[in-house]
Amino acid sequence: MSDQAPLILGIESTCDETGVALVRGTTLLTDVTATSMDEYARYGGIIPEIASRAHLESFLPTLRAALERAEVALEDIDAIACAAGPGLIGSLTVGAAAAKALALALDVPLYGVNHILGHIAVDELVHGELPRPSVGLVVSGGHSSLLLIRDLARDVVELGSTLDDAAGEAFDKVGRLLGLPYPGGPHIDRLAQRGDPSAIAFPRGLSRPQDRERYPYDFSFSGLKTAVARYVERHGVPDDGQDGPSTADIAASFSEAVNDSLTQRAIRACLDHDCDTLVIGGGFSANSRLRELAEQRAAQHGIQVRIPPIRYCTDNGAMIAALGSVLARARVPASDLSFACDSSMPLTQAALSA
Ligand code: KG4
Ligand code: ZN
């Protein structure tokens, strides 16, 4: 390795995106993503077998494009990071097999890293190194987790998570109820922006005093989703011009309930753990109401909110390279090349061990 920070190649393949990126220190050189998402609209969800095959087809062209754009040769790479979990096991295995082959051929260390923590690490490429400690909120189609990050490389505590649906998953399911295309999250967000968030009093999960005490940092969205389903059963999906709450009002009231729970607990975690930085990542952090409410509530307590631009919130190679860079700079030993991907890799583990 040269005396400047090591050049890290990051490979992401947990779900439907094949991402390849190059990072040096906290500087992103390039980030290229191919996605098989378009294939799933007609199924209403991701088909793992199609995703795995798409990774296989996309990997080499994506790698070539990344190297070309950054004007980097394979030999310049100092270390590789690939997502090792959590995620779809077939998709993960394709990316990890490619990463292992490259690491062997180039004789460089390989980190099998945690995808969820990558959603936090990517923020360093935009806003610089993360203050310690910070609170992290990772919200996506598969996860809603609240983390205490004392050291991203070595010391992360999971404070809470969703007891049932993830925030994005709840949006996608309610999207289906309202007859919106898959994935419903962005459609509900757009609709909600012209609705009244107080039109319908949807319930907040885990808000009874005994639940708040037992689950101070956890989330639950299944009761809320059922409440929306009941509402739609009773009233139907309103047409424009119909009296009473509109579809936009349903979307806004539902969105408000989800984002109220997320931000209320995230701010609670910051106050309880003396953290003045809240970093938010994951595909759901594209949500406009989450961004607004988090900023508003954090400002009342002098907490700084860091959210990367939307293109770094969805799955991408930069997040994996960024976490690889954190690990390499912290001199964490690389993973053993014989590692197996772990579809439920714990959040306390930034990388699979040596
Ligand atoms: O992190 P991500 O790209 O994939 C994983 O789930 O790992 O997140 C995708 C999720 C989907 O559920 C999608 O509907 C949701 O994030 N999403 C949104 C928005 N943009 C994406 N949900 C609400 N509002 C949005 N603007
Ligand atoms: Zn993700």
Short mmCIF file of C-alpha atoms in Angstrom, two decimals, residues 10-342:
data_model
loop_
_atom_site.label_atom_id
_atom_site.label_comp_id
_atom_site.label_asym_id
_atom_site.label_seq_id
_atom_site.Cartn_x
_atom_site.Cartn_y
_atom_site.Cartn_z
CA GLY A 10 -16.34 -1.98 -3.26
CA ILE A 11 -18.78 -4.59 -4.57
CA GLU A 12 -22.47 -4.55 -3.65
CA SER A 13 -24.87 -7.39 -4.53
CA THR A 14 -27.27 -7.93 -1.63
CA CYS A 15 -30.51 -7.48 -3.53
CA ASP A 16 -31.25 -6.27 -7.07
CA GLU A 17 -28.43 -3.72 -7.55
CA THR A 18 -24.98 -4.68 -8.81
CA GLY A 19 -22.77 -1.86 -7.56
CA VAL A 20 -19.05 -1.32 -8.07
CA ALA A 21 -17.20 1.70 -6.68
CA LEU A 22 -13.70 2.95 -5.94
CA VAL A 23 -12.92 4.93 -2.80
CA ARG A 24 -9.69 6.34 -1.41
CA GLY A 25 -9.93 7.56 2.20
CA THR A 26 -13.26 9.38 2.26
CA THR A 27 -13.07 10.33 -1.43
CA LEU A 28 -15.31 8.59 -3.94
CA LEU A 29 -13.57 8.13 -7.30
CA THR A 30 -16.43 6.42 -9.09
CA ASP A 31 -19.65 4.56 -8.46
CA VAL A 32 -21.45 2.46 -11.09
CA THR A 33 -24.74 0.63 -10.54
CA ALA A 34 -26.77 -1.79 -12.67
CA THR A 35 -30.21 -2.83 -11.45
CA SER A 36 -32.68 -5.57 -12.29
CA MET A 37 -35.55 -3.67 -10.57
CA ASP A 38 -37.42 -3.08 -13.85
CA GLU A 39 -38.01 -6.83 -14.12
CA TYR A 40 -40.01 -6.96 -10.86
CA ALA A 41 -42.82 -4.46 -11.42
CA ARG A 42 -44.99 -7.20 -12.98
CA TYR A 43 -44.35 -9.58 -10.04
CA GLY A 44 -44.87 -6.97 -7.27
CA GLY A 45 -41.63 -8.03 -5.56
CA ILE A 46 -38.06 -9.17 -6.16
CA ILE A 47 -37.55 -12.72 -7.47
CA PRO A 48 -34.25 -13.90 -5.91
CA GLU A 49 -33.36 -16.27 -8.76
CA ILE A 50 -33.75 -13.51 -11.36
CA ALA A 51 -31.69 -11.15 -9.18
CA SER A 52 -28.82 -13.68 -8.82
CA ARG A 53 -28.68 -14.26 -12.57
CA ALA A 54 -28.75 -10.53 -13.24
CA HIS A 55 -25.74 -10.03 -10.93
CA LEU A 56 -23.86 -12.68 -12.87
CA GLU A 57 -24.56 -10.87 -16.15
CA SER A 58 -23.92 -7.36 -14.82
CA PHE A 59 -20.81 -7.82 -12.73
CA LEU A 60 -18.04 -7.68 -15.36
CA PRO A 61 -19.52 -4.78 -17.39
CA THR A 62 -20.11 -2.83 -14.15
CA LEU A 63 -16.55 -3.48 -12.94
CA ARG A 64 -15.10 -2.45 -16.32
CA ALA A 65 -17.15 0.74 -16.38
CA ALA A 66 -16.02 1.66 -12.85
CA LEU A 67 -12.32 1.11 -13.63
CA GLU A 68 -12.59 3.07 -16.89
CA ARG A 69 -14.40 6.03 -15.34
CA ALA A 70 -11.91 6.29 -12.46
CA GLU A 71 -8.96 5.69 -14.85
CA VAL A 72 -7.73 3.00 -12.48
CA ALA A 73 -6.09 -0.33 -13.36
CA LEU A 74 -6.93 -3.48 -11.41
CA GLU A 75 -3.31 -3.53 -10.19
CA ASP A 76 -3.79 -0.15 -8.45
CA ILE A 77 -6.35 -1.59 -6.01
CA ASP A 78 -5.06 -2.01 -2.43
CA ALA A 79 -8.01 -3.85 -0.88
CA ILE A 80 -11.48 -5.12 -1.80
CA ALA A 81 -14.72 -4.99 0.17
CA CYS A 82 -17.86 -6.89 -0.79
CA ALA A 83 -21.23 -7.15 0.91
CA ALA A 84 -21.34 -10.42 2.88
CA GLY A 85 -24.82 -9.90 4.40
CA PRO A 86 -27.55 -9.37 5.29
CA GLY A 87 -29.34 -9.94 2.00
CA LEU A 88 -30.45 -12.53 -0.55
CA ILE A 89 -28.02 -15.41 -0.28
CA GLY A 90 -27.82 -16.12 -4.04
CA SER A 91 -27.17 -12.47 -4.89
CA LEU A 92 -24.59 -12.11 -2.11
CA THR A 93 -22.80 -15.26 -3.22
CA VAL A 94 -22.37 -14.00 -6.81
CA GLY A 95 -20.75 -10.75 -5.63
CA ALA A 96 -18.61 -12.48 -3.00
CA ALA A 97 -17.38 -15.10 -5.50
CA ALA A 98 -16.31 -12.33 -7.87
CA ALA A 99 -14.64 -10.45 -5.01
CA LYS A 100 -12.76 -13.53 -3.82
CA ALA A 101 -11.52 -14.30 -7.34
CA LEU A 102 -10.24 -10.73 -7.72
CA ALA A 103 -8.63 -10.72 -4.25
CA LEU A 104 -6.83 -13.98 -5.04
CA ALA A 105 -5.70 -12.85 -8.49
CA LEU A 106 -4.51 -9.43 -7.27
CA ASP A 107 -3.18 -10.75 -3.95
CA VAL A 108 -4.95 -8.06 -1.91
CA PRO A 109 -6.97 -8.30 1.33
CA LEU A 110 -10.75 -8.79 1.14
CA TYR A 111 -13.34 -7.59 3.63
CA GLY A 112 -16.74 -9.32 3.65
CA VAL A 113 -18.72 -6.40 5.09
CA ASN A 114 -22.11 -5.63 6.60
CA HIS A 115 -24.46 -4.05 4.07
CA ILE A 116 -26.50 -2.20 6.71
CA LEU A 117 -23.43 -0.50 8.18
CA GLY A 118 -22.47 0.42 4.61
CA HIS A 119 -25.61 2.60 4.53
CA ILE A 120 -24.03 4.58 7.41
CA ALA A 121 -20.42 4.53 6.14
CA VAL A 122 -21.37 6.06 2.77
CA ASP A 123 -22.20 9.32 4.54
CA GLU A 124 -18.46 9.79 5.24
CA LEU A 125 -17.94 10.25 1.48
CA VAL A 126 -20.23 13.27 1.58
CA HIS A 127 -19.92 14.78 5.06
CA GLY A 128 -16.50 13.53 6.23
CA GLU A 129 -15.63 11.24 9.13
CA LEU A 130 -18.47 10.41 11.50
CA PRO A 131 -18.24 11.99 14.98
CA ARG A 132 -18.00 9.46 17.81
CA PRO A 133 -20.39 8.48 19.19
CA SER A 134 -23.23 8.96 16.71
CA VAL A 135 -26.68 7.47 16.43
CA GLY A 136 -27.50 5.75 13.13
CA LEU A 137 -30.95 5.09 11.69
CA VAL A 138 -30.94 2.65 8.77
CA VAL A 139 -34.30 2.44 7.02
CA SER A 140 -34.88 0.44 3.85
CA GLY A 141 -37.19 -2.13 2.29
CA GLY A 142 -35.63 -4.84 4.44
CA HIS A 143 -34.50 -3.06 7.61
CA SER A 144 -35.36 -0.40 10.15
CA SER A 145 -32.61 -0.29 12.77
CA LEU A 146 -31.42 2.18 15.33
CA LEU A 147 -27.72 1.97 16.15
CA LEU A 148 -25.32 3.44 18.65
CA ILE A 149 -22.09 3.87 16.71
CA ARG A 150 -19.12 4.29 19.01
CA ASP A 151 -16.68 3.19 16.31
CA LEU A 152 -18.01 2.06 12.93
CA ALA A 153 -15.14 -0.42 12.48
CA ARG A 154 -15.29 -2.09 15.89
CA ASP A 155 -18.02 -0.96 18.23
CA VAL A 156 -21.63 -0.74 17.04
CA VAL A 157 -24.57 -1.54 19.33
CA GLU A 158 -28.02 -2.30 17.95
CA LEU A 159 -30.38 -0.26 20.14
CA GLY A 160 -33.55 -1.37 18.40
CA SER A 161 -35.17 -2.52 15.18
CA THR A 162 -38.57 -3.20 13.71
CA LEU A 163 -40.52 -5.97 15.38
CA ASP A 164 -42.34 -6.74 12.12
CA ASP A 165 -42.26 -4.83 8.80
CA ALA A 166 -39.44 -2.52 7.73
CA ALA A 167 -40.46 1.08 6.97
CA GLY A 168 -39.99 0.68 3.19
CA GLU A 169 -41.78 -2.66 3.25
CA ALA A 170 -44.77 -1.06 5.03
CA PHE A 171 -44.82 1.69 2.35
CA ASP A 172 -44.65 -0.92 -0.42
CA LYS A 173 -47.52 -2.94 1.11
CA VAL A 174 -49.69 0.15 1.60
CA GLY A 175 -48.79 1.14 -1.97
CA ARG A 176 -50.30 -2.14 -3.13
CA LEU A 177 -53.46 -1.47 -1.05
CA LEU A 178 -53.81 1.90 -2.75
CA GLY A 179 -53.27 0.37 -6.19
CA LEU A 180 -49.90 2.07 -6.79
CA PRO A 181 -47.11 0.45 -8.85
CA TYR A 182 -44.29 -1.48 -7.12
CA PRO A 183 -42.24 -0.34 -5.25
CA GLY A 184 -44.90 1.83 -3.66
CA GLY A 185 -42.59 3.84 -1.35
CA PRO A 186 -41.69 6.69 -3.72
CA HIS A 187 -45.28 6.88 -5.06
CA ILE A 188 -46.74 7.22 -1.55
CA ASP A 189 -44.12 9.86 -0.76
CA ARG A 190 -45.15 11.92 -3.81
CA LEU A 191 -48.88 11.52 -3.10
CA ALA A 192 -48.39 12.34 0.60
CA GLN A 193 -46.82 15.70 -0.28
CA ARG A 194 -50.21 16.97 -1.45
CA GLY A 195 -52.29 15.33 1.28
CA ASP A 196 -53.27 16.29 4.83
CA PRO A 197 -51.21 14.32 7.39
CA SER A 198 -53.86 14.88 10.07
CA ALA A 199 -56.82 13.77 7.91
CA ILE A 200 -56.95 10.26 9.43
CA ALA A 201 -55.68 9.39 12.93
CA PHE A 202 -53.75 6.20 12.13
CA PRO A 203 -52.17 4.45 15.14
CA ARG A 204 -48.47 4.69 16.10
CA GLY A 205 -47.01 1.26 16.92
CA LEU A 206 -45.59 0.66 20.42
CA SER A 207 -46.92 3.95 21.73
CA ARG A 208 -48.65 2.67 24.89
CA PRO A 209 -46.62 3.62 28.01
CA GLN A 210 -45.75 -0.02 28.80
CA ASP A 211 -44.57 -0.59 25.21
CA ARG A 212 -42.52 2.61 25.23
CA GLU A 213 -40.76 1.37 28.34
CA ARG A 214 -40.18 -2.15 27.07
CA TYR A 215 -39.29 -1.15 23.49
CA PRO A 216 -37.82 2.37 23.73
CA TYR A 217 -35.95 2.13 20.41
CA ASP A 218 -37.97 -0.45 18.47
CA PHE A 219 -40.56 0.07 15.74
CA SER A 220 -43.72 -1.75 14.72
CA PHE A 221 -45.63 -0.98 11.53
CA SER A 222 -47.89 -4.02 11.07
CA GLY A 223 -50.77 -2.60 13.19
CA LEU A 224 -50.60 0.62 11.19
CA LYS A 225 -50.64 -1.30 7.91
CA THR A 226 -53.72 -3.24 9.12
CA ALA A 227 -55.39 0.05 10.08
CA VAL A 228 -54.84 1.38 6.54
CA ALA A 229 -56.18 -1.91 5.09
CA ARG A 230 -59.32 -1.64 7.27
CA TYR A 231 -59.79 1.99 6.24
CA VAL A 232 -59.55 1.09 2.56
CA GLU A 233 -61.89 -1.89 3.01
CA ARG A 234 -64.45 0.38 4.63
CA HIS A 235 -64.13 3.45 2.40
CA GLY A 236 -62.51 2.14 -0.78
CA VAL A 237 -59.68 3.99 -2.56
CA PRO A 238 -61.20 7.47 -3.06
CA ASP A 239 -61.54 8.94 -6.56
CA ASP A 240 -60.47 12.52 -7.17
CA GLY A 241 -63.37 14.85 -6.46
CA GLN A 242 -65.03 12.45 -4.00
CA ASP A 243 -66.06 13.89 -0.61
CA GLY A 244 -63.98 13.05 2.49
CA PRO A 245 -60.28 12.21 2.71
CA SER A 246 -58.55 11.74 -0.65
CA THR A 247 -55.99 9.06 -1.55
CA ALA A 248 -53.33 11.74 -0.96
CA ASP A 249 -54.76 12.27 2.55
CA ILE A 250 -54.53 8.51 3.28
CA ALA A 251 -50.93 8.49 2.02
CA ALA A 252 -50.01 11.58 4.06
CA SER A 253 -51.65 10.28 7.26
CA PHE A 254 -49.94 6.91 6.88
CA SER A 255 -46.57 8.50 6.06
CA GLU A 256 -46.89 10.78 9.08
CA ALA A 257 -47.48 7.81 11.41
CA VAL A 258 -44.37 5.97 10.13
CA ASN A 259 -42.12 9.02 10.21
CA ASP A 260 -43.40 10.18 13.58
CA SER A 261 -42.35 6.81 15.11
CA LEU A 262 -38.98 6.75 13.32
CA THR A 263 -37.92 10.28 14.24
CA GLN A 264 -39.32 10.23 17.77
CA ARG A 265 -37.26 7.13 18.62
CA ALA A 266 -34.14 8.29 16.80
CA ILE A 267 -34.10 11.58 18.72
CA ARG A 268 -34.79 9.71 21.99
CA ALA A 269 -31.72 7.52 21.26
CA CYS A 270 -29.53 10.61 20.66
CA LEU A 271 -30.65 12.25 23.91
CA ASP A 272 -30.30 9.07 25.98
CA HIS A 273 -26.78 8.41 24.66
CA ASP A 274 -25.46 11.98 24.59
CA CYS A 275 -25.02 12.00 20.82
CA ASP A 276 -25.30 15.24 18.91
CA THR A 277 -25.15 13.58 15.48
CA LEU A 278 -27.87 11.48 13.87
CA VAL A 279 -26.94 9.84 10.58
CA ILE A 280 -29.74 8.37 8.45
CA GLY A 281 -29.24 5.91 5.59
CA GLY A 282 -30.99 3.24 3.51
CA GLY A 283 -33.40 3.52 0.60
CA PHE A 284 -36.23 4.84 2.74
CA SER A 285 -34.18 7.87 3.78
CA ALA A 286 -35.13 9.27 0.36
CA ASN A 287 -38.52 9.92 1.97
CA SER A 288 -39.20 13.66 1.99
CA ARG A 289 -41.25 13.69 5.20
CA LEU A 290 -38.59 11.70 7.08
CA ARG A 291 -35.96 14.26 6.06
CA GLU A 292 -38.16 17.18 7.05
CA LEU A 293 -39.34 15.79 10.40
CA ALA A 294 -35.87 14.55 11.41
CA GLU A 295 -34.36 18.00 10.71
CA GLN A 296 -37.18 19.75 12.56
CA ARG A 297 -37.09 17.58 15.67
CA ALA A 298 -33.28 17.36 15.80
CA ALA A 299 -32.95 21.14 15.59
CA GLN A 300 -35.09 21.51 18.72
CA HIS A 301 -32.36 19.61 20.64
CA GLY A 302 -29.24 20.94 18.89
CA ILE A 303 -28.71 17.59 17.13
CA GLN A 304 -27.13 17.61 13.68
CA VAL A 305 -28.75 15.35 11.07
CA ARG A 306 -26.56 13.85 8.35
CA ILE A 307 -28.32 12.24 5.39
CA PRO A 308 -26.41 11.49 2.19
CA PRO A 309 -27.89 12.60 -1.16
CA ILE A 310 -30.60 10.24 -2.43
CA ARG A 311 -28.36 8.44 -4.95
CA TYR A 312 -26.18 7.20 -2.06
CA CYS A 313 -29.18 6.15 0.07
CA THR A 314 -30.30 3.36 -2.24
CA ASP A 315 -28.04 0.33 -2.59
CA ASN A 316 -24.75 1.06 -4.34
CA GLY A 317 -21.09 0.07 -4.45
CA ALA A 318 -19.91 3.32 -2.80
CA MET A 319 -21.42 2.30 0.55
CA ILE A 320 -19.46 -0.96 0.54
CA ALA A 321 -16.22 0.69 -0.56
CA ALA A 322 -16.74 3.38 2.11
CA LEU A 323 -17.07 0.75 4.84
CA GLY A 324 -14.05 -1.12 3.44
CA SER A 325 -12.14 2.14 3.67
CA VAL A 326 -13.20 2.63 7.33
CA LEU A 327 -11.99 -0.91 8.13
CA ALA A 328 -8.70 -0.61 6.24
CA ARG A 329 -7.91 2.78 7.87
CA ALA A 330 -8.71 1.26 11.29
CA ARG A 331 -6.35 -1.63 10.42
CA VAL A 332 -9.02 -4.26 11.06
CA PRO A 333 -7.72 -7.65 9.85
CA ALA A 334 -9.19 -8.73 6.50
CA SER A 335 -11.74 -11.57 6.29
CA ASP A 336 -10.61 -15.12 5.64
CA LEU A 337 -11.08 -15.86 1.93
CA SER A 338 -13.05 -19.00 2.80
CA PHE A 339 -15.89 -16.96 4.36
CA ALA A 340 -19.51 -17.81 3.63
CA CYS A 341 -21.99 -14.98 3.15
CA ASP A 342 -24.49 -14.59 5.99
#
